[in-house]
Each structure stands twice: as C-alpha cells, then as structure tokens.
mmCIF file of C-alpha atoms in Angstrom:
data_model
loop_
_atom_site.group_PDB
_atom_site.id
_atom_site.type_symbol
_atom_site.label_atom_id
_atom_site.label_comp_id
_atom_site.label_asym_id
_atom_site.label_seq_id
_atom_site.Cartn_x
_atom_site.Cartn_y
_atom_site.Cartn_z
ATOM 1 C CA MET A 1126 137.431 53.781 104.522
ATOM 2 C CA GLN A 1127 136.623 57.197 103.018
ATOM 3 C CA PRO A 1128 137.774 59.443 105.674
ATOM 4 C CA ASP A 1129 136.910 62.276 103.608
ATOM 5 C CA LEU A 1130 133.561 61.374 102.487
ATOM 6 C CA ASN A 1131 132.584 60.838 105.985
ATOM 7 C CA LYS A 1132 134.081 64.147 107.472
ATOM 8 C CA MET A 1133 132.189 65.933 104.252
ATOM 9 C CA MET A 1134 129.039 64.218 105.413
ATOM 10 C CA GLN A 1135 129.166 65.269 108.973
ATOM 11 C CA GLU A 1136 129.943 68.735 108.328
ATOM 12 C CA MET A 1137 127.272 69.143 105.889
ATOM 13 C CA ALA A 1138 124.620 67.511 108.386
ATOM 14 C CA LYS A 1139 126.218 70.005 111.203
ATOM 15 C CA ALA A 1140 125.638 73.123 108.864
ATOM 16 C CA GLN A 1141 122.220 71.701 107.472
ATOM 17 C CA GLN A 1142 121.055 71.865 111.325
ATOM 18 C CA GLY A 1143 122.699 75.175 111.869
ATOM 19 C CA MET A 1144 121.324 76.599 109.056
ATOM 20 C CA LEU A 1145 117.476 75.092 109.459
ATOM 21 C CA LYS A 1146 117.827 76.753 112.714
ATOM 22 C CA VAL A 1147 118.879 80.302 111.578
ATOM 23 C CA GLN A 1148 116.387 80.194 108.389
ATOM 24 C CA GLN A 1149 113.803 79.705 111.399
ATOM 25 C CA GLU A 1150 114.773 82.503 113.533
ATOM 26 C CA LEU A 1151 115.092 85.021 110.650
ATOM 27 C CA ALA A 1152 111.616 84.265 109.739
ATOM 28 C CA ASN A 1153 110.715 85.144 113.233
ATOM 29 C CA ALA A 1154 112.743 88.132 113.440
ATOM 30 C CA THR A 1155 111.876 91.693 112.163
ATOM 31 C CA VAL A 1156 113.989 94.548 110.580
ATOM 32 C CA GLU A 1157 112.849 97.639 109.877
ATOM 33 C CA GLY A 1158 113.580 100.111 106.784
ATOM 34 C CA THR A 1159 113.319 104.028 106.958
ATOM 35 C CA SER A 1160 113.579 106.628 104.561
ATOM 36 C CA GLY A 1161 113.201 110.650 104.784
ATOM 37 C CA GLY A 1162 114.001 110.920 108.381
ATOM 38 C CA GLY A 1163 111.226 108.312 109.291
ATOM 39 C CA ALA A 1164 108.706 109.399 106.747
ATOM 40 C CA VAL A 1165 108.028 105.953 105.413
ATOM 41 C CA THR A 1166 108.699 103.179 107.646
ATOM 42 C CA VAL A 1167 109.032 99.581 106.074
ATOM 43 C CA LYS A 1168 109.164 96.367 108.308
ATOM 44 C CA CYS A 1169 110.171 92.877 106.575
ATOM 45 C CA THR A 1170 111.190 89.579 108.407
ATOM 46 C CA GLY A 1171 114.865 88.167 108.155
ATOM 47 C CA ALA A 1172 113.300 86.269 105.671
ATOM 48 C CA MET A 1173 112.731 89.352 103.490
ATOM 49 C CA GLU A 1174 108.719 88.716 104.303
ATOM 50 C CA PHE A 1175 107.477 92.041 104.227
ATOM 51 C CA LYS A 1176 104.957 92.808 106.533
ATOM 52 C CA SER A 1177 103.972 96.725 106.944
ATOM 53 C CA VAL A 1178 104.329 100.097 105.257
ATOM 54 C CA LYS A 1179 103.814 102.973 107.239
ATOM 55 C CA ILE A 1180 103.912 106.795 105.715
ATOM 56 C CA LYS A 1181 103.646 109.735 107.591
ATOM 57 C CA PRO A 1182 100.532 111.950 106.425
ATOM 58 C CA GLU A 1183 103.055 114.938 105.420
ATOM 59 C CA ALA A 1184 104.823 112.865 102.665
ATOM 60 C CA VAL A 1185 101.880 112.233 101.075
ATOM 61 C CA ASP A 1186 100.919 114.844 98.510
ATOM 62 C CA PRO A 1187 99.425 114.028 95.506
ATOM 63 C CA ASN A 1188 101.405 117.435 93.859
ATOM 64 C CA ASP A 1189 104.733 115.711 94.435
ATOM 65 C CA VAL A 1190 104.298 112.320 94.012
ATOM 66 C CA GLY A 1191 107.923 111.390 92.981
ATOM 67 C CA THR A 1192 109.365 112.458 96.361
ATOM 68 C CA LEU A 1193 106.879 110.016 98.050
ATOM 69 C CA GLU A 1194 107.839 106.987 95.379
ATOM 70 C CA ASP A 1195 111.630 107.916 96.035
ATOM 71 C CA LEU A 1196 110.884 107.736 100.019
ATOM 72 C CA VAL A 1197 109.004 104.034 99.526
ATOM 73 C CA LEU A 1198 111.801 102.598 97.042
ATOM 74 C CA MET A 1199 114.791 103.710 100.042
ATOM 75 C CA ALA A 1200 112.583 102.354 102.868
ATOM 76 C CA VAL A 1201 111.976 99.066 100.781
ATOM 77 C CA LYS A 1202 115.766 98.663 99.928
ATOM 78 C CA ASP A 1203 116.688 100.045 103.471
ATOM 79 C CA ALA A 1204 114.593 97.216 105.073
ATOM 80 C CA CYS A 1205 115.780 94.424 102.075
ATOM 81 C CA LEU A 1206 119.619 95.121 103.143
ATOM 82 C CA LYS A 1207 118.771 95.104 106.633
ATOM 83 C CA ALA A 1208 117.252 91.584 106.515
ATOM 84 C CA GLN A 1209 120.479 90.405 103.947
ATOM 85 C CA GLN A 1210 122.738 92.101 107.292
ATOM 86 C CA LEU A 1211 121.182 90.109 109.572
ATOM 87 C CA GLY A 1212 120.992 86.805 107.565
ATOM 88 C CA GLN A 1213 124.812 86.605 106.896
ATOM 89 C CA GLN A 1214 125.430 87.653 110.709
ATOM 90 C CA LYS A 1215 123.317 84.858 111.521
ATOM 91 C CA MET A 1216 124.567 82.356 108.879
ATOM 92 C CA LYS A 1217 128.454 82.728 109.432
ATOM 93 C CA PRO A 1218 128.627 80.979 112.720
ATOM 94 C CA ALA A 1219 125.867 78.493 111.681
ATOM 95 C CA LEU A 1220 127.998 77.106 108.720
ATOM 96 C CA GLY A 1221 130.756 76.022 110.882
ATOM 97 C CA ASN A 1222 134.174 74.765 109.331
ATOM 98 C CA LEU A 1223 131.661 73.846 105.794
ATOM 99 C CA GLN A 1224 133.064 76.223 103.056
ATOM 100 C CA LEU A 1225 130.006 76.332 100.529
ATOM 101 C CA PRO A 1226 131.519 77.142 97.060
ATOM 102 C CA PRO A 1227 129.488 80.175 95.306
ATOM 103 C CA GLY A 1228 126.309 79.889 94.047
ATOM 104 C CA LEU A 1229 125.161 77.307 97.027
ATOM 105 C CA GLY A 1230 123.637 78.460 100.429
ATOM 106 C CA PHE A 1231 122.944 81.302 101.453
ATOM 107 C CA MET B 767 137.845 53.850 94.233
ATOM 108 C CA GLN B 768 135.413 56.139 95.725
ATOM 109 C CA PRO B 769 132.507 56.304 93.574
ATOM 110 C CA ASP B 770 130.073 57.988 95.605
ATOM 111 C CA LEU B 771 132.322 60.895 96.510
ATOM 112 C CA ASN B 772 133.421 61.499 92.713
ATOM 113 C CA LYS B 773 129.958 60.981 91.605
ATOM 114 C CA MET B 774 128.638 63.418 94.376
ATOM 115 C CA MET B 775 131.101 65.899 93.675
ATOM 116 C CA GLN B 776 130.841 65.653 90.007
ATOM 117 C CA GLU B 777 127.198 66.471 90.364
ATOM 118 C CA MET B 778 127.835 69.094 93.095
ATOM 119 C CA ALA B 779 130.475 70.966 90.394
ATOM 120 C CA LYS B 780 127.783 70.897 87.500
ATOM 121 C CA ALA B 781 124.772 72.011 89.930
ATOM 122 C CA GLN B 782 127.139 75.065 91.276
ATOM 123 C CA GLN B 783 127.635 75.954 87.462
ATOM 124 C CA GLY B 784 124.052 75.801 86.654
ATOM 125 C CA MET B 785 122.913 77.957 90.201
ATOM 126 C CA LEU B 786 125.895 80.384 89.264
ATOM 127 C CA LYS B 787 124.636 80.937 85.770
ATOM 128 C CA VAL B 788 121.009 81.043 87.007
ATOM 129 C CA GLN B 789 121.553 83.592 89.919
ATOM 130 C CA GLN B 790 123.161 85.917 87.517
ATOM 131 C CA GLU B 791 120.277 85.536 85.058
ATOM 132 C CA LEU B 792 118.000 86.466 87.898
ATOM 133 C CA ALA B 793 119.861 89.376 88.343
ATOM 134 C CA ASN B 794 119.052 90.614 85.233
ATOM 135 C CA ALA B 795 115.654 89.889 85.078
ATOM 136 C CA THR B 796 112.933 92.208 86.219
ATOM 137 C CA VAL B 797 109.586 91.648 87.495
ATOM 138 C CA GLU B 798 106.841 93.440 88.472
ATOM 139 C CA GLY B 799 104.109 93.340 91.389
ATOM 140 C CA THR B 800 101.055 95.760 91.412
ATOM 141 C CA SER B 801 98.052 96.332 93.549
ATOM 142 C CA GLY B 802 95.029 98.310 93.492
ATOM 143 C CA GLY B 803 94.478 97.423 89.302
ATOM 144 C CA GLY B 804 97.795 99.278 88.816
ATOM 145 C CA ALA B 805 97.331 102.018 91.529
ATOM 146 C CA VAL B 806 100.836 101.293 92.310
ATOM 147 C CA THR B 807 103.666 99.218 90.587
ATOM 148 C CA VAL B 808 106.552 97.904 92.495
ATOM 149 C CA LYS B 809 109.925 96.618 90.134
ATOM 150 C CA CYS B 810 112.499 94.438 91.518
ATOM 151 C CA THR B 811 115.210 91.977 89.818
ATOM 152 C CA GLY B 812 114.946 88.217 90.258
ATOM 153 C CA ALA B 813 117.605 88.690 92.456
ATOM 154 C CA MET B 814 115.163 90.994 94.572
ATOM 155 C CA GLU B 815 116.796 93.818 94.473
ATOM 156 C CA PHE B 816 114.103 96.491 94.090
ATOM 157 C CA LYS B 817 114.543 99.314 91.280
ATOM 158 C CA SER B 818 111.240 101.370 91.167
ATOM 159 C CA VAL B 819 108.018 102.299 92.630
ATOM 160 C CA LYS B 820 105.478 104.015 90.792
ATOM 161 C CA ILE B 821 102.156 105.459 91.955
ATOM 162 C CA LYS B 822 99.307 106.807 90.416
ATOM 163 C CA PRO B 823 98.384 110.707 91.750
ATOM 164 C CA GLU B 824 94.818 109.289 92.340
ATOM 165 C CA ALA B 825 95.927 106.929 94.561
ATOM 166 C CA VAL B 826 98.032 109.817 96.832
ATOM 167 C CA ASP B 827 95.480 111.182 99.237
ATOM 168 C CA PRO B 828 96.509 112.858 102.635
ATOM 169 C CA ASN B 829 92.910 112.263 104.027
ATOM 170 C CA ASP B 830 93.228 108.084 103.411
ATOM 171 C CA VAL B 831 96.930 107.706 104.043
ATOM 172 C CA GLY B 832 95.707 104.046 105.277
ATOM 173 C CA THR B 833 94.670 102.556 101.854
ATOM 174 C CA LEU B 834 98.142 103.948 99.892
ATOM 175 C CA GLU B 835 99.886 101.897 102.649
ATOM 176 C CA ASP B 836 98.400 98.568 102.131
ATOM 177 C CA LEU B 837 98.336 99.205 97.987
ATOM 178 C CA VAL B 838 102.368 99.746 98.236
ATOM 179 C CA LEU B 839 102.491 97.019 100.747
ATOM 180 C CA MET B 840 100.371 94.763 98.370
ATOM 181 C CA ALA B 841 102.378 95.843 95.336
ATOM 182 C CA VAL B 842 105.964 95.130 97.393
ATOM 183 C CA LYS B 843 104.552 91.458 98.152
ATOM 184 C CA ASP B 844 103.960 90.663 94.547
ATOM 185 C CA ALA B 845 107.101 91.537 93.424
ATOM 186 C CA CYS B 846 108.710 89.613 96.047
ATOM 187 C CA LEU B 847 106.488 86.534 95.104
ATOM 188 C CA LYS B 848 107.083 86.944 91.381
ATOM 189 C CA ALA B 849 110.942 87.334 92.157
ATOM 190 C CA GLN B 850 110.805 84.106 94.096
ATOM 191 C CA GLN B 851 108.441 82.206 91.728
ATOM 192 C CA LEU B 852 111.092 82.916 88.807
ATOM 193 C CA GLY B 853 113.747 81.704 91.090
ATOM 194 C CA GLN B 854 112.438 78.383 91.640
ATOM 195 C CA GLN B 855 111.413 78.217 87.667
ATOM 196 C CA LYS B 856 114.520 78.653 86.874
ATOM 197 C CA MET B 857 116.693 76.937 89.485
ATOM 198 C CA LYS B 858 114.463 73.402 89.442
ATOM 199 C CA PRO B 859 116.377 72.373 86.203
ATOM 200 C CA ALA B 860 119.840 74.115 87.093
ATOM 201 C CA LEU B 861 119.633 71.679 90.244
ATOM 202 C CA GLY B 862 119.828 68.740 87.601
ATOM 203 C CA ASN B 863 120.119 65.376 89.862
ATOM 204 C CA LEU B 864 121.570 66.936 93.053
ATOM 205 C CA GLN B 865 118.898 66.790 95.917
ATOM 206 C CA LEU B 866 120.188 69.554 98.283
ATOM 207 C CA PRO B 867 118.945 68.732 101.661
ATOM 208 C CA PRO B 868 116.594 71.554 103.236
ATOM 209 C CA GLY B 869 118.150 74.482 104.557
ATOM 210 C CA LEU B 870 121.118 74.486 101.763
ATOM 211 C CA GLY B 871 120.586 76.159 98.142
ATOM 212 C CA PHE B 872 117.658 78.067 97.092
#
C-alpha cells in the first residue's frame, strides 16, 4: 500500500489537466497594455504572444524619440503585467490542492 | 519500502534546485530583439522582463506610423523568442532525468 504516492499522483494528474486547460485559455485570451493615456497600445495573448502595437501619430515625433521609446516600453511592460495577472488568476483554482514547489509550475 | 516514491522525490528535489538556479540566471541574462536592420532594438531579460526600447530617428515618421508599429512589434517578438530559446536551452540540463508532464514546468 502506498497511499501517499497514489494520492500525490492523482492530484498531479488533476492539476496537469487543469493547467493544460488554463494554458489553452490563456493562449486564446487577449490583454492590452497602454501608456501615455492611450498614445501607445500593445496587445498580447495571456500566454504573452505579442499580437499588435498601435501608436497614435501625435506620439511620433522624430525630434523626441526618447519619449516615444519610453511610451512603447511602458505599454509593453503593462501588457506583460496584465498577461501575468490573468495567468495567476486562472492558474490558482486549476492547481487545486497541489502545492507546487517554487521553480516548478506557473 | 517505497523505492519509486523515494526516487521520484529525490529527482523532483534535484530538478527544483536546478530550476531555481536557472530562473535566477535567466532573470540576470539580457537578450536583444531587433527589426529593420537595427532600426528598433528591444532588450529584455531571459525571464521576459522588458528593459529598454531603442528606435532610430529615421524610423520615426509621423506620416508612416504603420511601418514603425510593425518594426516595434517585430523587435518585441524577436526579443521574446530569444528569451524563450535561452530558457529552453538552460532548462533542459537542469531538469535532469525528471520528465515533467505537459503543462507543468517550463
């Protein structure tokens, strides 16, 4: 009898199913990062695959490239943050009782 | 005696140590994505934390925002790809004999 192993394997199998489902959901979800009050908008999936960058013409000034670079960086970081937040939010319930050690899992 | 469980736990502990070390290495590593022959350069860590966006002034034309948007998107995607490649490259040896099921791990 190996009750601990059996229970552990069952929980891992359940968590695995849940995580695969969540990863699929994340790949199909879109999040949006913005900066400068909407001057730059970046879209990526919940799996952090970048899909589009939109820049308002008024933010495009060859004499002030530094501001544009900052706005783009902020929008990209904002999109990443939202993808991560969505991931954590969806992943928690999927893991159920399984406590993955740090370094493993999402 | 539970030889399977013991061996599994040992391998998981070893893999966990290795993955934590790799995650730290990735967070300290920098990768660079580019587009348009260097017109846009995006830096991020191996853990996909974006650090900088550089745009050459000649790519900044208010009358052709579409090209700039494409160049930025391509450079961001290129940086992501390089971070993922670095992660896979470093993660494989760290996992050792442990075969993580799809959905768990990196």
